[in-house]
mmCIF file of C-alpha atoms in Angstrom:
data_model
loop_
_atom_site.group_PDB
_atom_site.id
_atom_site.type_symbol
_atom_site.label_atom_id
_atom_site.label_comp_id
_atom_site.label_asym_id
_atom_site.label_seq_id
_atom_site.Cartn_x
_atom_site.Cartn_y
_atom_site.Cartn_z
ATOM 1 C CA MET I 1 52.440 -122.960 125.271
ATOM 2 C CA HIS I 2 54.704 -125.657 125.840
ATOM 3 C CA VAL I 3 53.858 -127.695 129.281
ATOM 4 C CA PRO I 4 56.425 -128.961 131.571
ATOM 5 C CA ASP I 5 56.358 -131.957 133.195
ATOM 6 C CA GLY I 6 54.655 -131.393 136.848
ATOM 7 C CA PHE I 7 52.202 -128.597 135.899
ATOM 8 C CA ILE I 8 49.137 -131.800 134.413
ATOM 9 C CA ASP I 9 49.234 -135.225 136.694
ATOM 10 C CA ALA I 10 49.695 -138.416 135.737
ATOM 11 C CA PRO I 11 45.518 -140.111 134.693
ATOM 12 C CA THR I 12 45.503 -136.343 133.253
ATOM 13 C CA SER I 13 49.022 -137.080 130.910
ATOM 14 C CA VAL I 14 48.125 -140.114 130.428
ATOM 15 C CA ALA I 15 44.491 -139.482 128.608
ATOM 16 C CA THR I 16 45.920 -136.812 126.867
ATOM 17 C CA GLY I 17 48.251 -138.575 125.529
ATOM 18 C CA VAL I 18 45.521 -141.704 124.304
ATOM 19 C CA ILE I 19 43.623 -138.255 122.669
ATOM 20 C CA ALA I 20 46.442 -137.055 120.909
ATOM 21 C CA ALA I 21 47.556 -140.601 119.573
ATOM 22 C CA GLY I 22 43.785 -141.175 118.517
ATOM 23 C CA ALA I 23 44.389 -137.398 116.810
ATOM 24 C CA VAL I 24 47.993 -138.327 115.161
ATOM 25 C CA ALA I 25 46.030 -141.946 113.751
ATOM 26 C CA VAL I 26 43.666 -139.962 112.708
ATOM 27 C CA SER I 27 45.553 -137.503 110.820
ATOM 28 C CA LEU I 28 47.636 -140.335 108.796
ATOM 29 C CA ARG I 29 43.971 -141.562 107.630
ATOM 30 C CA GLY I 30 43.186 -138.282 106.426
ATOM 31 C CA ALA I 31 46.676 -137.178 105.234
ATOM 32 C CA ARG I 32 46.360 -139.398 102.857
ATOM 33 C CA ARG I 33 43.543 -137.356 101.497
ATOM 34 C CA GLU I 34 45.458 -134.326 101.141
ATOM 35 C CA LEU I 35 49.215 -134.948 99.841
ATOM 36 C CA ASP I 36 50.347 -135.280 96.600
ATOM 37 C CA GLU I 37 53.339 -135.481 94.408
ATOM 38 C CA ARG I 38 54.028 -131.781 94.871
ATOM 39 C CA THR I 39 52.714 -131.624 99.166
ATOM 40 C CA ALA I 40 54.232 -133.591 100.688
ATOM 41 C CA PRO I 41 57.101 -132.304 100.360
ATOM 42 C CA LEU I 42 56.225 -129.002 101.113
ATOM 43 C CA ALA I 43 53.871 -129.731 103.630
ATOM 44 C CA GLY I 44 58.303 -131.489 105.063
ATOM 45 C CA LEU I 45 59.123 -128.046 104.344
ATOM 46 C CA VAL I 46 56.194 -126.237 106.688
ATOM 47 C CA ALA I 47 56.918 -128.000 109.484
ATOM 48 C CA ALA I 48 60.342 -126.280 109.506
ATOM 49 C CA PHE I 49 59.355 -123.364 109.312
ATOM 50 C CA VAL I 50 56.335 -123.548 111.865
ATOM 51 C CA PHE I 51 59.886 -124.976 114.476
ATOM 52 C CA ALA I 52 61.997 -121.198 113.078
ATOM 53 C CA VAL I 53 59.456 -118.984 113.971
ATOM 54 C CA GLN I 54 58.657 -120.631 117.110
ATOM 55 C CA MET I 55 62.262 -120.330 117.734
ATOM 56 C CA LEU I 56 61.318 -116.148 117.943
ATOM 57 C CA ASN I 57 59.856 -115.342 120.767
ATOM 58 C CA PHE I 58 57.970 -111.400 120.269
ATOM 59 C CA PRO I 59 56.350 -108.901 122.952
ATOM 60 C CA VAL I 60 53.721 -109.144 124.674
ATOM 61 C CA ALA I 61 52.876 -107.596 127.291
ATOM 62 C CA ALA I 62 55.101 -105.969 130.062
ATOM 63 C CA GLY I 63 57.823 -108.420 130.908
ATOM 64 C CA THR I 64 56.020 -111.634 128.328
ATOM 65 C CA SER I 65 56.350 -112.753 124.972
ATOM 66 C CA GLY I 66 55.016 -115.684 122.843
ATOM 67 C CA HIS I 67 55.983 -117.195 119.837
ATOM 68 C CA LEU I 68 54.100 -119.054 116.321
ATOM 69 C CA LEU I 69 51.528 -122.259 117.093
ATOM 70 C CA GLY I 70 51.758 -122.758 114.298
ATOM 71 C CA GLY I 71 48.192 -124.690 113.742
ATOM 72 C CA ALA I 72 46.357 -122.239 112.052
ATOM 73 C CA LEU I 73 49.432 -121.872 109.597
ATOM 74 C CA ALA I 74 50.116 -125.360 108.980
ATOM 75 C CA ALA I 75 46.484 -126.025 108.458
ATOM 76 C CA ILE I 76 45.563 -123.538 105.806
ATOM 77 C CA LEU I 77 48.324 -123.983 103.574
ATOM 78 C CA VAL I 78 48.953 -128.095 103.790
ATOM 79 C CA GLY I 79 45.129 -129.172 105.061
ATOM 80 C CA PRO I 80 43.685 -130.088 108.526
ATOM 81 C CA TYR I 81 45.390 -133.405 108.333
ATOM 82 C CA THR I 82 48.498 -133.081 107.643
ATOM 83 C CA GLY I 83 48.350 -129.699 109.643
ATOM 84 C CA VAL I 84 47.938 -131.723 112.913
ATOM 85 C CA LEU I 85 51.105 -134.183 111.855
ATOM 86 C CA CYS I 86 53.419 -131.202 111.079
ATOM 87 C CA VAL I 87 52.420 -129.640 114.521
ATOM 88 C CA SER I 88 52.706 -132.951 116.241
ATOM 89 C CA VAL I 89 56.198 -132.942 114.544
ATOM 90 C CA VAL I 90 57.488 -130.447 115.471
ATOM 91 C CA LEU I 91 56.038 -130.656 119.830
ATOM 92 C CA LEU I 92 58.100 -133.850 119.414
ATOM 93 C CA MET I 93 61.251 -133.337 118.296
ATOM 94 C CA GLN I 94 61.351 -129.679 120.017
ATOM 95 C CA GLY I 95 60.815 -132.443 123.405
ATOM 96 C CA ILE I 96 62.961 -134.988 122.892
ATOM 97 C CA LEU I 97 65.776 -132.965 121.405
ATOM 98 C CA PHE I 98 65.172 -129.476 122.784
ATOM 99 C CA ALA I 99 64.498 -130.042 126.269
ATOM 100 C CA ASP I 100 61.016 -128.161 125.230
ATOM 101 C CA GLY I 101 58.270 -129.409 126.646
ATOM 102 C CA GLY I 102 57.613 -132.338 128.758
ATOM 103 C CA LEU I 103 58.330 -135.733 127.809
ATOM 104 C CA THR I 104 54.668 -136.631 130.801
ATOM 105 C CA ALA I 105 53.044 -133.437 128.855
ATOM 106 C CA LEU I 106 53.998 -134.730 125.448
ATOM 107 C CA GLY I 107 50.173 -135.519 125.449
ATOM 108 C CA VAL I 108 49.425 -132.867 126.596
ATOM 109 C CA ASN I 109 51.663 -130.195 123.998
ATOM 110 C CA ILE I 110 49.974 -132.455 120.834
ATOM 111 C CA THR I 111 46.473 -132.041 122.476
ATOM 112 C CA ASN I 112 46.745 -128.216 122.890
ATOM 113 C CA MET I 113 49.215 -127.063 119.627
ATOM 114 C CA ALA I 114 48.357 -129.322 117.633
ATOM 115 C CA ILE I 115 45.388 -131.127 117.396
ATOM 116 C CA VAL I 116 42.743 -128.164 118.909
ATOM 117 C CA THR I 117 44.711 -124.727 117.261
ATOM 118 C CA THR I 118 44.280 -127.124 113.799
ATOM 119 C CA VAL I 119 40.938 -127.786 114.434
ATOM 120 C CA VAL I 120 39.416 -124.591 115.716
ATOM 121 C CA ALA I 121 41.639 -122.645 112.324
ATOM 122 C CA TYR I 122 40.842 -124.489 110.249
ATOM 123 C CA ALA I 123 36.006 -124.730 110.688
ATOM 124 C CA LEU I 124 36.573 -120.654 111.459
ATOM 125 C CA PHE I 125 38.797 -120.162 108.128
ATOM 126 C CA ARG I 126 36.014 -122.192 106.030
ATOM 127 C CA GLY I 127 33.276 -120.937 106.729
ATOM 128 C CA LEU I 128 34.749 -117.849 107.050
ATOM 129 C CA VAL I 129 35.621 -118.615 103.244
ATOM 130 C CA LYS I 130 32.488 -119.245 102.112
ATOM 131 C CA VAL I 131 30.151 -117.112 103.778
ATOM 132 C CA LEU I 132 32.618 -114.044 102.028
ATOM 133 C CA PRO I 133 33.530 -112.935 98.916
ATOM 134 C CA ARG I 134 35.793 -115.949 97.306
ATOM 135 C CA THR I 135 38.607 -113.772 96.453
ATOM 136 C CA ARG I 136 42.136 -114.002 97.001
ATOM 137 C CA ARG I 137 41.917 -111.666 99.718
ATOM 138 C CA THR I 138 39.865 -113.316 101.357
ATOM 139 C CA VAL I 139 42.251 -116.464 101.975
ATOM 140 C CA THR I 140 44.303 -114.242 104.557
ATOM 141 C CA VAL I 141 41.670 -112.622 106.243
ATOM 142 C CA ALA I 142 40.127 -115.720 107.033
ATOM 143 C CA SER I 143 43.580 -116.642 107.374
ATOM 144 C CA PHE I 144 44.077 -113.765 110.358
ATOM 145 C CA VAL I 145 41.043 -114.861 112.057
ATOM 146 C CA ALA I 146 40.901 -118.141 112.202
ATOM 147 C CA ALA I 147 44.646 -117.684 114.167
ATOM 148 C CA LEU I 148 43.177 -114.890 116.492
ATOM 149 C CA VAL I 149 40.947 -116.870 117.893
ATOM 150 C CA SER I 150 42.498 -120.614 117.668
ATOM 151 C CA VAL I 151 45.070 -119.487 119.559
ATOM 152 C CA PRO I 152 42.639 -118.081 123.589
ATOM 153 C CA ALA I 153 41.361 -121.653 122.478
ATOM 154 C CA SER I 154 44.065 -123.694 122.815
ATOM 155 C CA ALA I 155 44.799 -121.160 126.000
ATOM 156 C CA LEU I 156 41.254 -122.216 127.463
ATOM 157 C CA ALA I 157 41.935 -125.898 126.740
ATOM 158 C CA PHE I 158 44.807 -125.438 128.922
ATOM 159 C CA THR I 159 43.229 -124.912 131.455
ATOM 160 C CA ALA I 160 40.722 -126.941 131.262
ATOM 161 C CA MET I 161 43.000 -129.922 131.879
ATOM 162 C CA TYR I 162 44.730 -128.058 134.322
ATOM 163 C CA ALA I 163 40.994 -127.945 135.955
ATOM 164 C CA VAL I 164 40.996 -131.412 135.795
ATOM 165 C CA GLY I 165 44.257 -132.410 136.866
ATOM 166 C CA GLY I 166 46.129 -129.519 138.006
ATOM 167 C CA THR I 167 49.057 -130.632 140.760
ATOM 168 C CA THR I 168 48.682 -127.810 142.101
ATOM 169 C CA ASP I 169 45.792 -125.301 144.367
ATOM 170 C CA VAL I 170 44.940 -122.397 142.111
ATOM 171 C CA SER I 171 41.896 -121.120 141.541
ATOM 172 C CA ILE I 172 40.591 -121.884 137.749
ATOM 173 C CA GLY I 173 38.783 -118.861 136.966
ATOM 174 C CA LYS I 174 42.280 -116.162 137.681
ATOM 175 C CA VAL I 175 44.157 -119.432 135.716
ATOM 176 C CA ALA I 176 41.042 -118.813 133.205
ATOM 177 C CA THR I 177 41.380 -114.897 133.445
ATOM 178 C CA ALA I 178 45.401 -115.109 133.172
ATOM 179 C CA MET I 179 46.218 -117.409 130.403
ATOM 180 C CA VAL I 180 43.043 -116.134 127.833
ATOM 181 C CA GLY I 181 44.106 -112.635 128.588
ATOM 182 C CA VAL I 182 47.286 -112.209 127.350
ATOM 183 C CA HIS I 183 46.954 -115.496 124.533
ATOM 184 C CA VAL I 184 45.140 -112.726 122.911
ATOM 185 C CA LEU I 185 48.068 -109.947 122.533
ATOM 186 C CA ILE I 186 49.941 -114.319 121.185
ATOM 187 C CA GLY I 187 47.375 -115.127 119.879
ATOM 188 C CA LEU I 188 47.447 -111.315 116.933
ATOM 189 C CA GLY I 189 50.970 -112.000 117.056
ATOM 190 C CA GLU I 190 49.918 -114.980 115.280
ATOM 191 C CA ALA I 191 47.282 -113.854 113.549
ATOM 192 C CA VAL I 192 49.921 -111.855 111.575
ATOM 193 C CA ILE I 193 52.161 -113.625 111.198
ATOM 194 C CA THR I 194 49.605 -116.020 109.397
ATOM 195 C CA ALA I 195 48.242 -113.590 107.573
ATOM 196 C CA LEU I 196 51.617 -112.991 105.877
ATOM 197 C CA THR I 197 53.084 -116.155 105.279
ATOM 198 C CA VAL I 198 49.992 -117.486 102.963
ATOM 199 C CA GLY I 199 49.272 -113.911 101.403
ATOM 200 C CA ALA I 200 53.376 -114.547 100.198
ATOM 201 C CA VAL I 201 52.639 -117.789 99.197
ATOM 202 C CA ILE I 202 49.629 -117.068 97.556
ATOM 203 C CA ALA I 203 51.246 -114.878 95.368
ATOM 204 C CA VAL I 204 53.065 -116.611 94.268
ATOM 205 C CA ARG I 205 52.064 -120.021 94.010
ATOM 206 C CA PRO I 206 48.471 -120.124 94.786
ATOM 207 C CA ASP I 207 48.354 -123.995 93.368
ATOM 208 C CA LEU I 208 50.126 -124.383 97.060
ATOM 209 C CA VAL I 209 48.128 -123.267 98.778
ATOM 210 C CA TYR I 210 45.215 -125.994 100.639
ATOM 211 C CA GLY I 211 42.921 -123.126 101.948
ATOM 212 C CA ALA I 212 43.037 -121.341 98.228
ATOM 213 C CA ARG I 213 41.949 -124.279 96.196
ATOM 214 C CA GLY I 214 37.891 -124.058 94.797
ATOM 215 C CA LEU I 215 38.438 -120.056 94.744
ATOM 216 C CA THR I 216 36.976 -119.126 91.167
ATOM 217 C CA ARG I 217 33.273 -119.595 90.285
ATOM 218 C CA ARG I 218 31.845 -120.417 87.902
ATOM 219 C CA LEU I 219 31.374 -118.083 85.553
ATOM 220 C CA LYS I 220 27.100 -117.737 84.900
ATOM 221 C CA LEU I 221 25.439 -117.117 81.746
ATOM 222 C CA ARG I 222 21.449 -115.608 81.486
ATOM 223 C CA VAL I 223 19.583 -118.482 79.746
ATOM 224 C CA HIS I 224 16.046 -117.596 78.754
ATOM 225 C CA GLY I 225 15.930 -115.189 82.316
ATOM 226 C CA GLU I 226 17.613 -118.211 84.820
ATOM 227 C CA LEU I 227 21.618 -117.577 85.493
ATOM 228 C CA VAL I 228 23.196 -121.736 84.665
ATOM 229 C CA ASP I 229 27.109 -122.892 84.161
ATOM 230 C CA ALA I 230 29.112 -121.825 81.469
ATOM 231 C CA PRO I 231 30.760 -124.748 79.915
ATOM 232 C CA ALA I 232 34.084 -125.018 82.120
ATOM 233 C CA ALA I 233 36.627 -124.204 79.448
ATOM 234 C CA GLU I 234 39.555 -126.420 78.855
ATOM 235 C CA PRO I 235 42.720 -125.927 81.194
ATOM 236 C CA GLU I 236 46.074 -124.460 79.614
ATOM 237 C CA PRO I 237 48.563 -127.029 79.907
ATOM 238 C CA VAL I 238 50.830 -125.018 82.558
ATOM 239 C CA PRO I 239 54.754 -125.772 81.680
ATOM 240 C CA VAL I 240 56.960 -128.581 83.869
ATOM 241 C CA ALA I 241 58.979 -126.213 85.122
ATOM 242 C CA ALA I 242 55.754 -123.411 86.527
ATOM 243 C CA ARG I 243 54.089 -126.886 88.625
ATOM 244 C CA SER I 244 57.097 -127.582 90.239
ATOM 245 C CA PRO I 245 56.823 -126.023 93.733
ATOM 246 C CA ARG I 246 61.215 -126.093 93.417
ATOM 247 C CA ARG I 247 61.434 -122.267 94.003
ATOM 248 C CA VAL I 248 58.842 -121.827 96.498
ATOM 249 C CA TRP I 249 60.605 -124.983 98.861
ATOM 250 C CA ILE I 250 63.771 -123.861 98.602
ATOM 251 C CA ALA I 251 62.601 -120.350 99.575
ATOM 252 C CA GLY I 252 60.955 -121.746 101.991
ATOM 253 C CA LEU I 253 63.625 -123.937 103.604
ATOM 254 C CA VAL I 254 66.254 -120.908 103.420
ATOM 255 C CA THR I 255 64.109 -117.826 104.831
ATOM 256 C CA SER I 256 63.523 -121.359 108.036
ATOM 257 C CA LEU I 257 67.523 -121.588 107.859
ATOM 258 C CA VAL I 258 66.943 -117.905 108.501
ATOM 259 C CA LEU I 259 65.193 -117.260 111.283
ATOM 260 C CA ALA I 260 66.501 -120.298 113.173
ATOM 261 C CA GLY I 261 70.696 -119.330 112.332
ATOM 262 C CA PHE I 262 70.293 -115.495 112.977
ATOM 263 C CA VAL I 263 66.997 -113.307 113.872
ATOM 264 C CA SER I 264 66.325 -115.673 116.636
ATOM 265 C CA PHE I 265 69.064 -114.322 118.376
ATOM 266 C CA TYR I 266 66.963 -111.092 118.831
ATOM 267 C CA ALA I 267 63.957 -113.112 119.870
ATOM 268 C CA SER I 268 62.827 -111.886 123.460
ATOM 269 C CA ALA I 269 63.945 -113.760 126.287
ATOM 270 C CA ASP I 270 61.042 -113.176 128.574
ATOM 271 C CA PRO I 271 58.943 -115.832 129.738
ATOM 272 C CA ASP I 272 56.167 -116.877 127.541
ATOM 273 C CA GLY I 273 52.737 -116.943 127.907
ATOM 274 C CA LEU I 274 52.016 -120.067 130.257
ATOM 275 C CA GLU I 275 55.928 -118.929 131.662
ATOM 276 C CA LYS I 276 54.622 -115.921 132.846
ATOM 277 C CA VAL I 277 51.128 -117.215 133.801
ATOM 278 C CA ALA I 278 52.480 -119.883 135.731
ATOM 279 C CA SER I 279 55.248 -118.224 137.361
ATOM 280 C CA ASP I 280 52.624 -115.343 138.392
ATOM 281 C CA ASN I 281 49.635 -117.942 140.021
ATOM 282 C CA GLY I 282 51.814 -119.835 140.791
ATOM 283 C CA ILE I 283 50.660 -123.614 138.849
ATOM 284 C CA ASP I 284 54.688 -124.087 138.570
ATOM 285 C CA GLU I 285 55.383 -124.429 142.184
ATOM 286 C CA LYS I 286 56.083 -128.791 141.220
ATOM 287 C CA ALA I 287 57.062 -128.167 138.007
ATOM 288 C CA GLU I 288 60.002 -131.116 137.384
ATOM 289 C CA ASP I 289 63.268 -130.546 135.405
ATOM 290 C CA HIS I 290 63.194 -131.997 132.620
ATOM 291 C CA GLY I 291 64.305 -135.622 131.829
ATOM 292 C CA LEU I 292 66.608 -134.772 128.742
ATOM 293 C CA ALA I 293 67.774 -131.367 129.760
ATOM 294 C CA ASP I 294 71.312 -132.423 129.505
ATOM 295 C CA SER I 295 71.602 -133.262 125.657
ATOM 296 C CA PRO I 296 73.367 -132.135 123.933
ATOM 297 C CA LEU I 297 70.712 -129.268 122.250
ATOM 298 C CA ALA I 298 69.234 -128.687 125.069
ATOM 299 C CA ASP I 299 66.929 -125.038 125.579
ATOM 300 C CA TYR I 300 68.764 -124.302 121.516
ATOM 301 C CA GLY I 301 72.297 -124.716 121.858
ATOM 302 C CA VAL I 302 75.147 -126.893 121.124
ATOM 303 C CA LYS I 303 76.843 -128.141 124.683
ATOM 304 C CA ASP I 304 80.174 -127.134 125.312
ATOM 305 C CA VAL I 305 80.100 -123.965 122.585
ATOM 306 C CA ASP I 306 80.058 -120.574 124.667
ATOM 307 C CA ASP I 307 79.132 -118.198 121.906
ATOM 308 C CA ALA I 308 75.984 -117.500 122.892
ATOM 309 C CA ARG I 309 75.434 -116.146 119.086
ATOM 310 C CA LEU I 310 76.116 -119.409 118.101
ATOM 311 C CA SER I 311 75.078 -121.586 119.964
ATOM 312 C CA GLY I 312 72.524 -120.439 119.562
ATOM 313 C CA GLY I 313 72.166 -119.678 115.278
ATOM 314 C CA LEU I 314 73.788 -123.703 115.451
ATOM 315 C CA ALA I 315 70.985 -125.127 117.855
ATOM 316 C CA GLY I 316 68.287 -123.191 115.352
ATOM 317 C CA VAL I 317 69.661 -125.067 112.368
ATOM 318 C CA ILE I 318 70.223 -128.652 112.873
ATOM 319 C CA GLY I 319 66.282 -128.029 114.569
ATOM 320 C CA VAL I 320 65.190 -126.932 110.528
ATOM 321 C CA GLY I 321 68.023 -129.152 109.224
ATOM 322 C CA LEU I 322 66.494 -131.970 111.402
ATOM 323 C CA THR I 323 62.368 -131.718 111.184
ATOM 324 C CA VAL I 324 62.264 -130.495 107.435
ATOM 325 C CA VAL I 325 63.975 -133.707 107.352
ATOM 326 C CA ALA I 326 61.757 -136.066 109.394
ATOM 327 C CA GLY I 327 58.150 -134.212 108.795
ATOM 328 C CA THR I 328 60.385 -135.081 105.212
ATOM 329 C CA GLY I 329 59.815 -138.363 105.188
ATOM 330 C CA VAL I 330 56.965 -139.303 107.461
ATOM 331 C CA PHE I 331 54.851 -136.947 104.071
ATOM 332 C CA TRP I 332 55.986 -139.015 101.432
ATOM 333 C CA ALA I 333 55.487 -142.282 103.754
ATOM 334 C CA VAL I 334 52.012 -141.320 103.990
ATOM 335 C CA ARG I 335 51.377 -140.035 100.581
ATOM 336 C CA ARG I 336 53.278 -143.905 99.378
ATOM 337 C CA ARG I 337 50.757 -145.235 101.571
ATOM 338 C CA ARG I 338 47.713 -143.337 99.825
ATOM 339 C CA SER I 339 49.501 -144.356 96.157
ATOM 340 C CA ASP I 340 49.872 -148.233 96.826
ATOM 341 C CA GLN I 341 46.624 -148.406 98.183
ATOM 342 C CA ALA I 342 44.952 -146.377 94.672
ATOM 343 C CA SER I 343 47.490 -148.991 92.735
ATOM 344 C CA PRO I 344 44.766 -151.541 90.919
ATOM 345 C CA THR I 345 46.843 -154.584 92.279
ATOM 346 C CA ASP I 346 46.682 -156.395 88.917
ATOM 347 C CA THR I 347 46.243 -154.606 85.783
ATOM 348 C CA SER I 348 47.690 -156.608 83.024
ATOM 349 C CA PRO I 349 45.813 -157.741 79.998
ATOM 350 C CA ALA I 350 45.316 -161.342 80.774
ATOM 351 C CA SER I 351 43.544 -160.854 84.274
ATOM 352 C CA THR I 352 40.267 -159.200 82.170
ATOM 353 C CA THR I 353 40.125 -161.360 79.431
ATOM 354 C CA SER I 354 38.027 -164.484 78.994
ATOM 355 C CA VAL I 355 39.156 -167.578 77.907
#
């Protein structure tokens, strides 16, 4: 789904760039309400994990592969606003360091892969959680459905952009049919990855999953024939070691490094859904070379390293490391901004004493 330069004309690219910039600005403000001392570093980890799993293309049809988009996963784990920022950080790192996704198409890619997937997935997820029994299993099931729907929704968003600003004369009906058809299959893979990841985190630390907050219902008591809420029980003190997300962070980082540095070598080499549709329908006739195609990490390999496995593994490890550093830095800055705004300007006793 990484759109290269040349697929979409300049006016449409500029328009989507404005939309993306506005959405990122809104998300920076919204993320202040979602992040705290525990979840800020985890948000950076989520970005790194999405980067790592996006390197794992899986086959979906003859000669076609797909990979995680990550909007649903990020939104459910750390919140919708933070989720938009997570995927945006990944796309920025991929576009600048790895020449994956056009530079002029960055707004297109953020809109499709970060905004559309996150908004569609989280809206559907919240709706399902409200109508289904409030259990941990419900969160996993809702994650599966939300992730599944978010991928063809992103494909439709690309089709709409292509209808407005496509650079080749191709039937929009043909583009829509091909894009949605292959991305429904990719959505199944996205759904499996998202549900497994969310389920794994919920199993060990449900308190760290944004979408699982408030699952428990208040106990009801029957008083004079009417059901009323029981008094809230005092929460038991939680040991500091149990409150710390350090173990989850370390486990997630190690998993991301292994996936990007080792497992990625065995990923499918077939073109992904957008590349296949573009090639089959002539959408790529005016595709342009990436402006940073000669960068040291272009195409997920380290320049001058001849061994393909070592080159790809090193690039994956470098990408995970840089993404987790960049993401964590962004989210800590957002968190500190919230703390600074919440702090009173003057809390000294003298300021409240009347003379």
